[in-house]
Coordinates of N, CA, C and O in Angstrom, one line a residue:
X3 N 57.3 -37.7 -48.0 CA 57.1 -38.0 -49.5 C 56.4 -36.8 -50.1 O 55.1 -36.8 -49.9
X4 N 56.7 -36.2 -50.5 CA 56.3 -35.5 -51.6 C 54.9 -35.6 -52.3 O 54.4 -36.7 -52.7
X5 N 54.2 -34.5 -52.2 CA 52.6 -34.7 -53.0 C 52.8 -34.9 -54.7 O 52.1 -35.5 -55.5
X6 N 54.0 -33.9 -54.9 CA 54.0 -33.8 -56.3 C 55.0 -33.7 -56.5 O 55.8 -33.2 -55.7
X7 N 55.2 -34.0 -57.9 CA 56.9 -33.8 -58.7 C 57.1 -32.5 -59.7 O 56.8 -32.6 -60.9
X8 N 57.6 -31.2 -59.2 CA 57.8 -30.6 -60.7 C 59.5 -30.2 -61.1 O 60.5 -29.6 -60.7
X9 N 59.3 -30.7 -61.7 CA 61.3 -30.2 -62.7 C 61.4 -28.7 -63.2 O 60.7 -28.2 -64.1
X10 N 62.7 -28.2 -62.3 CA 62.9 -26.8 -62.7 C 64.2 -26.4 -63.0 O 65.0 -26.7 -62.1
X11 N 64.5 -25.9 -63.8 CA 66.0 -25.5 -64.4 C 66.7 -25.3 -63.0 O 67.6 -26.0 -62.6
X12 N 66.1 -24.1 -62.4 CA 66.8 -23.7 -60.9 C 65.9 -23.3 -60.2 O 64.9 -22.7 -60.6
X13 N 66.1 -23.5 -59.1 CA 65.6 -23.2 -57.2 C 65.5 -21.3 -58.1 O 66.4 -20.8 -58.7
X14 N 64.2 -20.8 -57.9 CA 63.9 -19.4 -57.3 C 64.8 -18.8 -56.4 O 64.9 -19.7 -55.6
X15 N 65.5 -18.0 -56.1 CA 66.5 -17.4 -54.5 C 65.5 -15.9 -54.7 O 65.1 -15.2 -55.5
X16 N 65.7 -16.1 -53.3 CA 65.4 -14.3 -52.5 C 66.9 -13.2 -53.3 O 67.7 -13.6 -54.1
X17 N 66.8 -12.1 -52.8 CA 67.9 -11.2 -52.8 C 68.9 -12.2 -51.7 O 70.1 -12.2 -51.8
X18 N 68.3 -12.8 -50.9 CA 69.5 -13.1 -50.0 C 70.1 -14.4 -49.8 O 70.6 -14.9 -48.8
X19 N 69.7 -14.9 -51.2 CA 69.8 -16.3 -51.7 C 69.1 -17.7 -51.0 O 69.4 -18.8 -51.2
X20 N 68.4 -17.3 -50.3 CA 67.3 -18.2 -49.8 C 66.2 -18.6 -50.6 O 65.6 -17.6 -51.0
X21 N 65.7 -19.7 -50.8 CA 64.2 -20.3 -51.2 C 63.4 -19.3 -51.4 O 62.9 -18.7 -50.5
X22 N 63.1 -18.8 -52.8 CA 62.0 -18.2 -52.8 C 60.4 -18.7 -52.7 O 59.6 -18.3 -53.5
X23 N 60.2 -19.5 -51.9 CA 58.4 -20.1 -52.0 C 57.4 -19.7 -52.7 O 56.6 -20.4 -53.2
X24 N 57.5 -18.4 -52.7 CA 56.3 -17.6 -53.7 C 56.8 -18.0 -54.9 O 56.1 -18.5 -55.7
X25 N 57.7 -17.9 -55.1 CA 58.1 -18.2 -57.0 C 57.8 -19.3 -57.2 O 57.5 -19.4 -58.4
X26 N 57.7 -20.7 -56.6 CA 57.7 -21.5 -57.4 C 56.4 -22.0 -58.1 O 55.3 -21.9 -57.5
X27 N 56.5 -22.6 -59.3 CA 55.1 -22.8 -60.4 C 54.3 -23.9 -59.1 O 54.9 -24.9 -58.4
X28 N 52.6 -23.3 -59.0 CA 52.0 -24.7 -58.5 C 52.1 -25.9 -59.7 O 52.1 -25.7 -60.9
X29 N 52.1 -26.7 -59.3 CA 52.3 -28.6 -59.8 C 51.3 -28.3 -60.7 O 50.2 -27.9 -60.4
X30 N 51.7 -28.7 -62.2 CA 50.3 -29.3 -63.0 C 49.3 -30.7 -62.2 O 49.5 -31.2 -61.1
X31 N 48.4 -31.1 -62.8 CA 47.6 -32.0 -62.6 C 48.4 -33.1 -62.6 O 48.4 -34.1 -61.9
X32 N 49.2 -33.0 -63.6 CA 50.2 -34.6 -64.1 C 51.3 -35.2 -63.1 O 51.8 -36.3 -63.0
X33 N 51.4 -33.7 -62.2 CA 52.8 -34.1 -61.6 C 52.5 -34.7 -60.1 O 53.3 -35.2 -59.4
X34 N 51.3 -34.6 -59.9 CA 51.1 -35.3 -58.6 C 50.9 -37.1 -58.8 O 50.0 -37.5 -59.5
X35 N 51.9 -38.0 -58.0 CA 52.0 -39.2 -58.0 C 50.6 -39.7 -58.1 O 49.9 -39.0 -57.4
X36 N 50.2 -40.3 -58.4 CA 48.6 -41.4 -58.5 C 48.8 -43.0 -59.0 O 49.5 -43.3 -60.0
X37 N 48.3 -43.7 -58.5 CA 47.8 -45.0 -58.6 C 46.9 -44.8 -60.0 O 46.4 -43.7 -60.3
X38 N 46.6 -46.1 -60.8 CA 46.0 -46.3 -61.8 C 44.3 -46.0 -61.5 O 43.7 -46.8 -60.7
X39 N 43.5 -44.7 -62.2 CA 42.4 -44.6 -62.1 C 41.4 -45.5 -61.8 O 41.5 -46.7 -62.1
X40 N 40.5 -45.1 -61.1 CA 39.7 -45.9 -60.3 C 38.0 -44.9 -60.2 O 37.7 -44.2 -59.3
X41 N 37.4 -45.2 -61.3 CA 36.5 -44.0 -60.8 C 35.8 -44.3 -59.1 O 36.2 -45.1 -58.3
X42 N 34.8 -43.0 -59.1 CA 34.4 -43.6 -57.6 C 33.0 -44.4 -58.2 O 32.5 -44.5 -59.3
X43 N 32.8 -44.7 -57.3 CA 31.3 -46.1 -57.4 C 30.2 -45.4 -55.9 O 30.3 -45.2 -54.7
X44 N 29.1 -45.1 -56.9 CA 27.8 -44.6 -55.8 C 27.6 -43.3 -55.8 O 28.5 -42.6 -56.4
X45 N 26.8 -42.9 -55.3 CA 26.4 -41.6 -55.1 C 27.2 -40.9 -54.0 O 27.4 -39.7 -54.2
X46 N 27.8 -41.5 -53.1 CA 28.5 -41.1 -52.0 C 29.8 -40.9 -52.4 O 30.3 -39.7 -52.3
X47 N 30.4 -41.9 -53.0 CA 31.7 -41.2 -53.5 C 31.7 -40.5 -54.4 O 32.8 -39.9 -54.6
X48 N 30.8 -40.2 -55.2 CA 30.6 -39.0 -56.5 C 30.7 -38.1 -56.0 O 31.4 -37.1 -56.2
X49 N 29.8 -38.2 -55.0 CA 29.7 -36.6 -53.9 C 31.2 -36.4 -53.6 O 31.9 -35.6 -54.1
X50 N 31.4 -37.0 -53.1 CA 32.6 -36.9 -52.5 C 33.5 -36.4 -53.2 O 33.7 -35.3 -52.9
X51 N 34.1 -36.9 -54.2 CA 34.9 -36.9 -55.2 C 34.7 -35.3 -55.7 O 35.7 -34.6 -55.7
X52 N 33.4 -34.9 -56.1 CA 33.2 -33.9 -56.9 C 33.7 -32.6 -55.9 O 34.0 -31.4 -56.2
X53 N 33.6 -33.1 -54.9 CA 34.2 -31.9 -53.1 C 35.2 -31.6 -53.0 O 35.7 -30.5 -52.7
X54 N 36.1 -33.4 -53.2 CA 37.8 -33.4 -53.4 C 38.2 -32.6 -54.4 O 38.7 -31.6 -54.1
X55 N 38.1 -32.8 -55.9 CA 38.2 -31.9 -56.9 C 38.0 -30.8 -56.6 O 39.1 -30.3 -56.3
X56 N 37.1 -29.8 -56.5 CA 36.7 -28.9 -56.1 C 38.1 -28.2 -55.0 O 39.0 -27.5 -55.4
X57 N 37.9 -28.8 -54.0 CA 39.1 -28.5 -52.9 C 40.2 -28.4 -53.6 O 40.6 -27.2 -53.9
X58 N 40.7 -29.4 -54.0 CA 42.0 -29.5 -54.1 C 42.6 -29.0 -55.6 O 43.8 -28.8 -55.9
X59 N 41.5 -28.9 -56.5 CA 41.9 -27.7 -57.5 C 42.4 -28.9 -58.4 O 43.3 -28.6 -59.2
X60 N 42.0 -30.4 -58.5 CA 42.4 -31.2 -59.6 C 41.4 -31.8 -60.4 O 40.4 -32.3 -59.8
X61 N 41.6 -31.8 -62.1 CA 40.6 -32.2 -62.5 C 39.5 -33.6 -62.1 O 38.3 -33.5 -62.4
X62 N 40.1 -34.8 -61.5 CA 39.5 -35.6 -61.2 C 40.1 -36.7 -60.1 O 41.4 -36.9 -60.0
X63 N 39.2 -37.3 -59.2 CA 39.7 -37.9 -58.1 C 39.3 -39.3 -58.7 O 39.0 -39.5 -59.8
X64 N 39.4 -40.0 -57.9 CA 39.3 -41.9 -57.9 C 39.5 -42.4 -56.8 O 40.3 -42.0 -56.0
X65 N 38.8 -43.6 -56.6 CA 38.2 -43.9 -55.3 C 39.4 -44.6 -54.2 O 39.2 -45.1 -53.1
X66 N 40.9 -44.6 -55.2 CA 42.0 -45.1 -54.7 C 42.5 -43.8 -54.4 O 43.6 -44.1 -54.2
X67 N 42.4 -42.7 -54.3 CA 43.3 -41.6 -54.4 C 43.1 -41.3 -52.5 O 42.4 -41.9 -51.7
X68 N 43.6 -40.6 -52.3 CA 44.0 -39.8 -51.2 C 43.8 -38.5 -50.7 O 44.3 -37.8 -51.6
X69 N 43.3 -37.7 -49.7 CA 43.0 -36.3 -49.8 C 44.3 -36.0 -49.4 O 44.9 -35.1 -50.0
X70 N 44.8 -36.4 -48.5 CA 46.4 -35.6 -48.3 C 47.4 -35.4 -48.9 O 48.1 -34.5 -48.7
X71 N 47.6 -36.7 -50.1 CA 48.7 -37.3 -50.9 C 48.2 -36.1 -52.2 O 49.1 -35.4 -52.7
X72 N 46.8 -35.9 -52.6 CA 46.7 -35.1 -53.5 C 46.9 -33.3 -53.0 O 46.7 -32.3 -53.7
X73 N 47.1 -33.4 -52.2 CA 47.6 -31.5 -51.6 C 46.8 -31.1 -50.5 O 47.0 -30.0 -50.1
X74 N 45.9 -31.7 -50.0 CA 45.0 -31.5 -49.0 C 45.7 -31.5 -47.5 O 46.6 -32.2 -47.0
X75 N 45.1 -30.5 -47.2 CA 45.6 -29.9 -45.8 C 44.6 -29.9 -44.9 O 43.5 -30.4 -45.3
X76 N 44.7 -29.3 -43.3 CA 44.0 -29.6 -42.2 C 43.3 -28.3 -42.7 O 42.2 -28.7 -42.3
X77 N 43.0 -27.1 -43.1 CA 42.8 -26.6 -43.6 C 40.9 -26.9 -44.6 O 39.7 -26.5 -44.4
X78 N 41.5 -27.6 -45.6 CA 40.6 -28.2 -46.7 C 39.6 -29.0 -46.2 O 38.4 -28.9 -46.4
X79 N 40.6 -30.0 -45.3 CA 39.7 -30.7 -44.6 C 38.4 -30.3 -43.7 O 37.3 -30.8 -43.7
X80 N 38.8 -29.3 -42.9 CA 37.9 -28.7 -42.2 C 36.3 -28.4 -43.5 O 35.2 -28.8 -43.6
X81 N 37.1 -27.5 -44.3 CA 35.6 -27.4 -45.8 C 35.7 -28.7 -45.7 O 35.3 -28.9 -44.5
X82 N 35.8 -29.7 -46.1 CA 35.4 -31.2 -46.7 C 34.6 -31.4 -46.1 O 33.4 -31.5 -46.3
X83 N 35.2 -31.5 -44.9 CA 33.8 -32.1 -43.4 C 32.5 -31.1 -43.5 O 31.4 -31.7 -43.3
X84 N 32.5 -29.9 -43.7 CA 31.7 -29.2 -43.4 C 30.6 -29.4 -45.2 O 29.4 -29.6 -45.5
X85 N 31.5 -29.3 -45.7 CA 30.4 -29.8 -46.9 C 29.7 -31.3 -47.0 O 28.8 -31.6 -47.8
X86 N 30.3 -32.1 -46.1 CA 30.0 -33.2 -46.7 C 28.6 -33.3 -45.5 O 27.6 -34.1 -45.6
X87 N 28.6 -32.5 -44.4 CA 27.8 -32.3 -43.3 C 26.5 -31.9 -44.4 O 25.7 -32.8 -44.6
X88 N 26.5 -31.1 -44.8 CA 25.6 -30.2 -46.3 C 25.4 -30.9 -46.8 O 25.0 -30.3 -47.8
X89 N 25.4 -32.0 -47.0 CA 25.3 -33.3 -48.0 C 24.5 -34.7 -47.1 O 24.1 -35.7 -47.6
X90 N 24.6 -34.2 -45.8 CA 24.1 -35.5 -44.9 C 25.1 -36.6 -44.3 O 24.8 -37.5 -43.5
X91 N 26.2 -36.2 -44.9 CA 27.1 -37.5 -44.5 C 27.5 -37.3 -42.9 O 27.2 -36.2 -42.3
X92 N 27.9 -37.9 -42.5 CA 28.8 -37.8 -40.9 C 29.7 -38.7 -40.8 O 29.5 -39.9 -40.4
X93 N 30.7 -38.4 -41.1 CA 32.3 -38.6 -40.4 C 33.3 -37.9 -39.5 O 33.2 -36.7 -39.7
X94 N 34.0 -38.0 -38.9 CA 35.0 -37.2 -38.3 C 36.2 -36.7 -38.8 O 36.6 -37.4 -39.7
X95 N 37.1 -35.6 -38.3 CA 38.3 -35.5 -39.1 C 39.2 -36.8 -38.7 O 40.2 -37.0 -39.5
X96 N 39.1 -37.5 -37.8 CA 40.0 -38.2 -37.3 C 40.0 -39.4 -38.8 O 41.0 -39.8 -39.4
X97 N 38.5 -39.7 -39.1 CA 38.4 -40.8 -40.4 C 39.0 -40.2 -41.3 O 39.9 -40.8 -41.8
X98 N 38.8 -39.0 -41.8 CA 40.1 -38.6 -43.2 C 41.1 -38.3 -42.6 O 41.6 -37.4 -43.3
X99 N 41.8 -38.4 -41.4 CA 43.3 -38.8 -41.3 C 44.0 -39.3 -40.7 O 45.0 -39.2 -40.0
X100 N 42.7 -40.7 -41.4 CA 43.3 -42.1 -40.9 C 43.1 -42.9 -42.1 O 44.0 -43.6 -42.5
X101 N 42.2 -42.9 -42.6 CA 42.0 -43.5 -43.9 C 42.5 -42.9 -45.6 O 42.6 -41.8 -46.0
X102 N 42.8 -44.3 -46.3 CA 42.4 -43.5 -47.5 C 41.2 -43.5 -48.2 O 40.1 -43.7 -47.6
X103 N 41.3 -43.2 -49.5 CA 39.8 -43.3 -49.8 C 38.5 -44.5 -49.9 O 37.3 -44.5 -49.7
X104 N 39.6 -45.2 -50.3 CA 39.0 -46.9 -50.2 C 38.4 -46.9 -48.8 O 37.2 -46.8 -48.8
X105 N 39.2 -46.8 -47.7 CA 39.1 -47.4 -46.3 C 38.1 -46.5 -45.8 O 37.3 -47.1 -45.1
X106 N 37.9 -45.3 -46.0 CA 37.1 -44.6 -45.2 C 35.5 -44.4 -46.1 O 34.7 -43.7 -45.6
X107 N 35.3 -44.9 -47.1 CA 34.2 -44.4 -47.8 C 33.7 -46.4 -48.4 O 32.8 -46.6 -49.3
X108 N 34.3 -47.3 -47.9 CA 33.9 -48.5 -48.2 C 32.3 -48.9 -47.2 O 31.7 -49.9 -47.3

């Protein structure tokens, strides 16, 4: 499934009519699928949230949202862990990619 949705007149092509990947526009904020807002609740998910955003380059998270579903990679995740370490928290990567946000920060 798809992180996000964007509509384009036409596929980018190489000279050699293959997928151009570099061409295509990154996803506005709008186009990534989400569930009805949910701020976060506590200090823990504020933090949190304010990490996700950050990461993931979107204006705001909610406590239903997802780090992978919003563009987060094993990558990000590694920063996430390591900042939230900077922050006092302790979880493992295994809990963000097993949980969503509800489930791992309840």
């Amino acid at each position: 499934m798809p992180a996000a949705f964007v509509r384009l007149e036409a596929l980018p092509l190489t000279v050699n009519g293959k997928l151009d990947r570099q061409a295509l526009p990154p996803p506005a904020d709008a186009a990534y699928a989400r569930r009805s807002y949910a701020p976060p609740q506590g200090e823990i998910e504020t933090a949190l949230a304010q990490i996700w955003a950050e990461l993931l380059g979107v204006e705001r998270v909610g406590r239903h949202d997802h780090f992978f579903e919003l563009g987060g990679h094993s990558l990000l995740a590694v920063q996430l862990l390591s900042r939230a370490v900077d922050l006092g928290l302790k979880f493992s990567a295994a809990d963000l990619f097993m949980f969503t946000w509800v489930l791992a920060w309840k």
